[in-house]
């Protein structure tokens, strides 16, 4: 579990670092310019990390299923080799999916306005600036995202269904409440990740003339900013061992500061 949390933290740092600094610069000082190469680099890392994160949420749901439903077989099933293999698989999947999309968009002819109507270089917002038909790249993004997210959500839902069945078979009410609380918080984070993300993709494809632009931008911002902010709380501070280590570190730093002051 801690290995997967470490990978999730690294992915969230890359995702947030790809978006937030430039977004803050736009809102605070009006520094809204970005080079052509930097724009496509930002777009590539944003979409690769989002694809990796959805795979990580699936892997972590599987980890919870093994831990709760097959606890005696946990170490024999989730060996370091298996965990490394799963992490590499979801990373390779994200790269294989995103590389052709980024290649298609970066090789479009841009001969008109160079103003991206978005807070970062989001694929659909950049593709709209091209002076040619972008149906192929948009369709690739729509179908690919639907397949990846749809399959991941289906397996995540199956894992948590089996977990809940095992939880309700427990005799201890306290254990049931604790497990339901954990599953519920995980479900909230996943909903904040998947719902705005998929809504952003489908709105950009099907309802761009119906949904206001500021709503489209907000939806796209939510799934790249909110989950990285909530994941450390939901998956980190709610984990007893991590919470105790953070508290110990804070106390150590506080006492060191007091000793230096005295």
CSV table of C-alpha atoms in Angstrom, one decimal:
chain,number,residue,atom,x,y,z
A,1,UNK,CA,0.0,0.0,0.0
A,2,UNK,CA,2.8,2.4,0.9
A,3,UNK,CA,4.6,1.7,-2.4
A,4,UNK,CA,1.4,2.7,-4.3
A,5,UNK,CA,0.9,5.8,-2.1
A,6,UNK,CA,4.5,6.8,-3.0
A,7,UNK,CA,3.9,6.4,-6.7
A,8,UNK,CA,0.5,8.3,-6.3
A,9,UNK,CA,2.3,11.2,-4.5
A,10,UNK,CA,4.9,11.4,-7.3
A,11,UNK,CA,2.3,11.5,-10.0
A,12,UNK,CA,0.3,14.1,-8.2
A,13,UNK,CA,3.4,16.3,-7.8
A,14,UNK,CA,4.1,16.1,-11.5
A,15,UNK,CA,0.5,16.8,-12.4
A,16,UNK,CA,0.1,19.8,-10.1
A,17,UNK,CA,3.6,21.1,-11.0
A,18,UNK,CA,2.6,21.0,-14.7
A,19,UNK,CA,-0.5,23.2,-14.2
A,20,UNK,CA,-0.5,25.2,-11.0
A,21,UNK,CA,2.7,27.4,-11.4
A,22,UNK,CA,1.5,28.7,-14.8
A,23,UNK,CA,-2.1,29.0,-13.6
A,24,UNK,CA,-1.0,31.1,-10.6
A,25,UNK,CA,1.2,33.3,-12.9
A,26,UNK,CA,-1.8,34.0,-15.1
A,27,UNK,CA,-4.1,34.9,-12.2
A,28,UNK,CA,-1.6,36.9,-10.2
A,29,UNK,CA,0.6,38.8,-12.6
A,30,UNK,CA,-1.1,38.3,-16.0
A,31,UNK,CA,1.8,36.3,-17.4
A,32,UNK,CA,-0.3,34.5,-19.9
A,33,UNK,CA,2.3,33.8,-22.6
A,34,UNK,CA,3.8,30.3,-23.2
A,35,UNK,CA,6.0,29.0,-25.9
A,36,UNK,CA,4.8,26.5,-28.5
A,37,UNK,CA,7.1,23.7,-27.2
A,38,UNK,CA,6.3,24.4,-23.6
A,39,UNK,CA,2.6,24.3,-24.3
A,40,UNK,CA,2.8,20.9,-25.8
A,41,UNK,CA,5.1,19.6,-23.2
A,42,UNK,CA,2.6,20.8,-20.5
A,43,UNK,CA,-0.2,19.1,-22.4
A,44,UNK,CA,1.7,15.8,-22.7
A,45,UNK,CA,2.6,15.6,-19.0
A,46,UNK,CA,-0.9,16.6,-17.8
A,47,UNK,CA,-2.6,13.9,-19.8
A,48,UNK,CA,0.0,11.2,-19.2
A,49,UNK,CA,-0.2,11.8,-15.4
A,50,UNK,CA,-4.0,11.8,-15.5
A,51,UNK,CA,-3.9,8.5,-17.4
A,52,UNK,CA,-1.4,7.0,-14.9
A,53,UNK,CA,-3.5,8.2,-11.9
A,54,UNK,CA,-6.6,6.4,-13.1
A,55,UNK,CA,-4.6,3.2,-13.4
A,56,UNK,CA,-3.2,3.8,-9.9
A,57,UNK,CA,-6.7,4.2,-8.4
A,58,UNK,CA,-7.5,0.8,-10.0
A,59,UNK,CA,-4.4,-0.8,-8.6
A,60,UNK,CA,-5.0,0.6,-5.1
A,61,UNK,CA,-8.6,-0.6,-5.2
A,62,UNK,CA,-7.2,-4.1,-6.1
A,63,UNK,CA,-4.7,-3.7,-3.2
A,64,UNK,CA,-7.6,-3.0,-0.8
A,65,UNK,CA,-9.6,-5.9,-2.1
A,66,UNK,CA,-6.7,-8.3,-1.5
A,67,UNK,CA,-6.0,-6.8,2.0
A,68,UNK,CA,-9.6,-7.1,3.1
A,69,UNK,CA,-11.0,-10.2,1.3
A,70,UNK,CA,-7.8,-12.3,1.1
A,71,UNK,CA,-5.6,-11.1,3.9
A,72,UNK,CA,-3.7,-14.4,4.4
A,73,UNK,CA,-2.6,-14.4,0.8
A,74,UNK,CA,-1.7,-10.7,0.6
A,75,UNK,CA,2.1,-11.0,0.7
A,76,UNK,CA,2.0,-14.0,-1.7
A,77,UNK,CA,-0.1,-12.2,-4.2
A,78,UNK,CA,1.2,-8.7,-4.1
A,79,UNK,CA,4.9,-9.4,-4.2
A,80,UNK,CA,7.4,-6.6,-5.0
A,81,UNK,CA,7.7,-8.0,-8.5
A,82,UNK,CA,3.9,-7.9,-9.1
A,83,UNK,CA,3.6,-4.3,-7.7
A,84,UNK,CA,6.5,-3.2,-9.9
A,85,UNK,CA,4.9,-4.9,-12.9
A,86,UNK,CA,1.5,-3.2,-12.3
A,87,UNK,CA,3.1,0.2,-11.9
A,88,UNK,CA,5.1,-0.2,-15.1
A,89,UNK,CA,2.0,-1.5,-17.0
A,90,UNK,CA,-0.1,1.5,-16.1
A,91,UNK,CA,2.8,3.9,-17.0
A,92,UNK,CA,3.4,2.2,-20.3
A,93,UNK,CA,-0.3,2.2,-21.1
A,94,UNK,CA,-0.5,6.0,-20.4
A,95,UNK,CA,2.5,6.7,-22.6
A,96,UNK,CA,1.3,4.5,-25.4
A,97,UNK,CA,-2.1,6.3,-25.4
A,98,UNK,CA,-0.9,9.8,-25.0
A,99,UNK,CA,2.1,9.9,-27.3
A,100,UNK,CA,0.0,9.5,-30.6
A,101,UNK,CA,-2.5,12.1,-29.3
A,102,UNK,CA,0.2,14.7,-28.5
A,103,UNK,CA,1.9,14.0,-31.9
A,104,UNK,CA,-1.3,14.5,-33.8
A,105,UNK,CA,-2.1,17.8,-32.0
A,106,UNK,CA,1.5,19.2,-32.2
A,107,UNK,CA,1.6,18.6,-36.0
A,108,UNK,CA,-1.6,20.4,-36.7
A,109,UNK,CA,-1.2,23.7,-38.8
A,110,UNK,CA,-1.8,26.7,-36.6
A,111,UNK,CA,-2.3,29.8,-38.7
A,112,UNK,CA,-4.9,31.8,-36.9
A,113,UNK,CA,-5.3,33.0,-33.3
A,114,UNK,CA,-2.8,31.8,-30.8
A,115,UNK,CA,-4.9,32.5,-27.7
A,116,UNK,CA,-5.7,29.3,-25.8
A,117,UNK,CA,-9.1,29.9,-24.1
A,118,UNK,CA,-8.1,27.9,-21.1
A,119,UNK,CA,-6.0,28.1,-17.9
A,120,UNK,CA,-3.5,25.5,-19.3
A,121,UNK,CA,-2.8,23.8,-22.6
A,122,UNK,CA,-5.6,21.4,-22.6
A,123,UNK,CA,-5.9,19.2,-25.7
A,124,UNK,CA,-9.3,20.3,-27.0
A,125,UNK,CA,-8.6,24.0,-26.3
A,126,UNK,CA,-5.3,23.8,-28.2
A,127,UNK,CA,-6.8,21.7,-31.1
A,128,UNK,CA,-9.5,24.3,-31.6
A,129,UNK,CA,-6.8,26.8,-32.7
A,130,UNK,CA,-5.8,24.7,-35.7
A,131,UNK,CA,-6.9,25.8,-39.2
A,132,UNK,CA,-7.7,22.4,-40.3
A,133,UNK,CA,-10.1,19.6,-39.4
A,134,UNK,CA,-9.3,18.1,-35.9
A,135,UNK,CA,-11.9,15.4,-35.9
A,136,UNK,CA,-9.3,12.6,-35.9
A,137,UNK,CA,-7.4,13.8,-32.8
A,138,UNK,CA,-10.6,14.7,-31.0
A,139,UNK,CA,-12.2,11.3,-31.7
A,140,UNK,CA,-9.0,9.6,-30.7
A,141,UNK,CA,-9.1,11.4,-27.4
A,142,UNK,CA,-12.8,10.7,-26.8
A,143,UNK,CA,-12.6,7.0,-27.6
A,144,UNK,CA,-9.3,6.4,-25.8
A,145,UNK,CA,-10.4,8.2,-22.7
A,146,UNK,CA,-13.7,6.4,-22.6
A,147,UNK,CA,-12.0,3.0,-22.9
A,148,UNK,CA,-9.4,3.7,-20.3
A,149,UNK,CA,-11.7,5.3,-17.7
A,150,UNK,CA,-14.6,3.1,-18.5
A,151,UNK,CA,-12.6,-0.1,-17.9
A,152,UNK,CA,-10.8,1.2,-14.8
A,153,UNK,CA,-14.1,2.4,-13.2
A,154,UNK,CA,-15.7,-0.9,-14.0
A,155,UNK,CA,-12.9,-2.9,-12.2
A,156,UNK,CA,-12.8,-0.4,-9.3
A,157,UNK,CA,-16.5,-0.7,-8.8
A,158,UNK,CA,-16.2,-4.5,-8.9
A,159,UNK,CA,-13.4,-4.4,-6.3
A,160,UNK,CA,-15.3,-2.1,-3.9
A,161,UNK,CA,-18.5,-4.2,-4.3
A,162,UNK,CA,-16.6,-7.3,-3.2
A,163,UNK,CA,-15.0,-5.3,-0.4
A,164,UNK,CA,-18.4,-4.1,0.8
A,165,UNK,CA,-19.8,-7.6,0.7
A,166,UNK,CA,-16.9,-8.7,2.9
A,167,UNK,CA,-17.3,-5.8,5.3
A,168,UNK,CA,-21.0,-6.5,5.8
A,169,UNK,CA,-20.2,-10.0,6.8
A,170,UNK,CA,-18.0,-8.8,9.7
A,171,UNK,CA,-19.4,-9.3,13.1
A,172,UNK,CA,-17.9,-6.1,14.6
A,173,UNK,CA,-20.0,-3.0,14.0
A,174,UNK,CA,-16.9,-0.8,14.7
A,175,UNK,CA,-14.9,-2.6,11.9
A,176,UNK,CA,-17.9,-2.1,9.6
A,177,UNK,CA,-18.1,1.6,10.3
A,178,UNK,CA,-14.3,2.1,9.9
A,179,UNK,CA,-14.3,0.2,6.5
A,180,UNK,CA,-17.3,2.1,5.2
A,181,UNK,CA,-15.7,5.4,6.2
A,182,UNK,CA,-12.5,4.5,4.3
A,183,UNK,CA,-14.4,3.3,1.2
A,184,UNK,CA,-16.6,6.4,1.3
A,185,UNK,CA,-13.7,8.8,1.4
A,186,UNK,CA,-12.0,6.9,-1.5
A,187,UNK,CA,-15.3,7.1,-3.5
A,188,UNK,CA,-15.5,10.9,-2.9
A,189,UNK,CA,-11.9,11.4,-4.3
A,190,UNK,CA,-12.6,9.1,-7.3
A,191,UNK,CA,-15.9,11.0,-8.0
A,192,UNK,CA,-14.1,14.3,-7.9
A,193,UNK,CA,-11.5,12.9,-10.3
A,194,UNK,CA,-13.6,10.9,-12.8
A,195,UNK,CA,-16.8,13.0,-13.0
A,196,UNK,CA,-15.2,16.4,-13.9
A,197,UNK,CA,-12.6,14.8,-16.1
A,198,UNK,CA,-15.0,12.8,-18.3
A,199,UNK,CA,-17.6,15.7,-18.2
A,200,UNK,CA,-14.9,18.0,-19.5
A,201,UNK,CA,-14.1,15.6,-22.4
A,202,UNK,CA,-17.7,15.0,-23.4
A,203,UNK,CA,-18.7,18.6,-23.1
A,204,UNK,CA,-15.8,19.7,-25.3
A,205,UNK,CA,-16.8,17.2,-27.9
A,206,UNK,CA,-20.6,17.3,-27.7
A,207,UNK,CA,-21.8,20.3,-25.8
A,208,UNK,CA,-19.2,23.1,-26.5
A,209,UNK,CA,-21.9,25.4,-27.9
A,210,UNK,CA,-24.3,24.6,-25.0
A,211,UNK,CA,-22.1,24.7,-21.9
A,212,UNK,CA,-20.5,28.2,-21.2
A,213,UNK,CA,-16.8,28.4,-21.7
A,214,UNK,CA,-16.1,29.2,-18.0
A,215,UNK,CA,-17.9,26.0,-17.0
A,216,UNK,CA,-15.8,24.0,-19.4
A,217,UNK,CA,-12.6,25.5,-18.0
A,218,UNK,CA,-13.7,24.9,-14.4
A,219,UNK,CA,-14.5,21.2,-15.1
A,220,UNK,CA,-11.1,20.7,-16.7
A,221,UNK,CA,-9.3,22.5,-13.8
A,222,UNK,CA,-11.1,20.5,-11.1
A,223,UNK,CA,-9.8,17.1,-12.0
A,224,UNK,CA,-6.1,18.3,-12.3
A,225,UNK,CA,-6.1,20.4,-9.1
A,226,UNK,CA,-8.6,19.0,-6.6
A,227,UNK,CA,-7.5,15.3,-6.5
A,228,UNK,CA,-3.8,16.1,-5.9
A,229,UNK,CA,-4.8,18.4,-3.0
A,230,UNK,CA,-7.2,15.8,-1.4
A,231,UNK,CA,-5.1,12.6,-2.0
A,232,UNK,CA,-2.6,13.4,0.7
A,233,UNK,CA,-5.5,13.8,3.2
A,234,UNK,CA,-7.6,10.9,2.1
A,235,UNK,CA,-4.9,8.4,1.5
A,236,UNK,CA,-2.2,9.8,3.7
A,237,UNK,CA,-3.5,11.4,6.9
A,238,UNK,CA,-6.3,8.9,7.3
A,239,UNK,CA,-3.6,6.1,7.3
A,240,UNK,CA,-2.6,5.6,11.0
A,241,UNK,CA,1.1,4.9,10.4
A,242,UNK,CA,1.5,8.0,8.1
A,243,UNK,CA,-0.4,10.2,10.6
A,244,UNK,CA,1.7,9.1,13.5
A,245,UNK,CA,5.0,9.7,11.6
A,246,UNK,CA,3.8,13.2,10.5
A,247,UNK,CA,2.8,14.0,14.1
A,248,UNK,CA,6.2,12.7,15.4
A,249,UNK,CA,8.1,14.8,12.8
A,250,UNK,CA,6.1,17.9,13.6
A,251,UNK,CA,6.8,17.5,17.4
A,252,UNK,CA,10.5,16.9,16.7
A,253,UNK,CA,10.7,20.1,14.6
A,254,UNK,CA,8.8,22.1,17.2
A,255,UNK,CA,11.0,20.9,20.0
A,256,UNK,CA,14.1,21.6,18.0
A,257,UNK,CA,12.9,25.1,17.2
A,258,UNK,CA,12.1,25.8,20.9
A,259,UNK,CA,15.6,24.6,21.9
A,260,UNK,CA,17.2,26.9,19.4
A,261,UNK,CA,15.1,29.8,20.6
A,262,UNK,CA,16.0,29.2,24.2
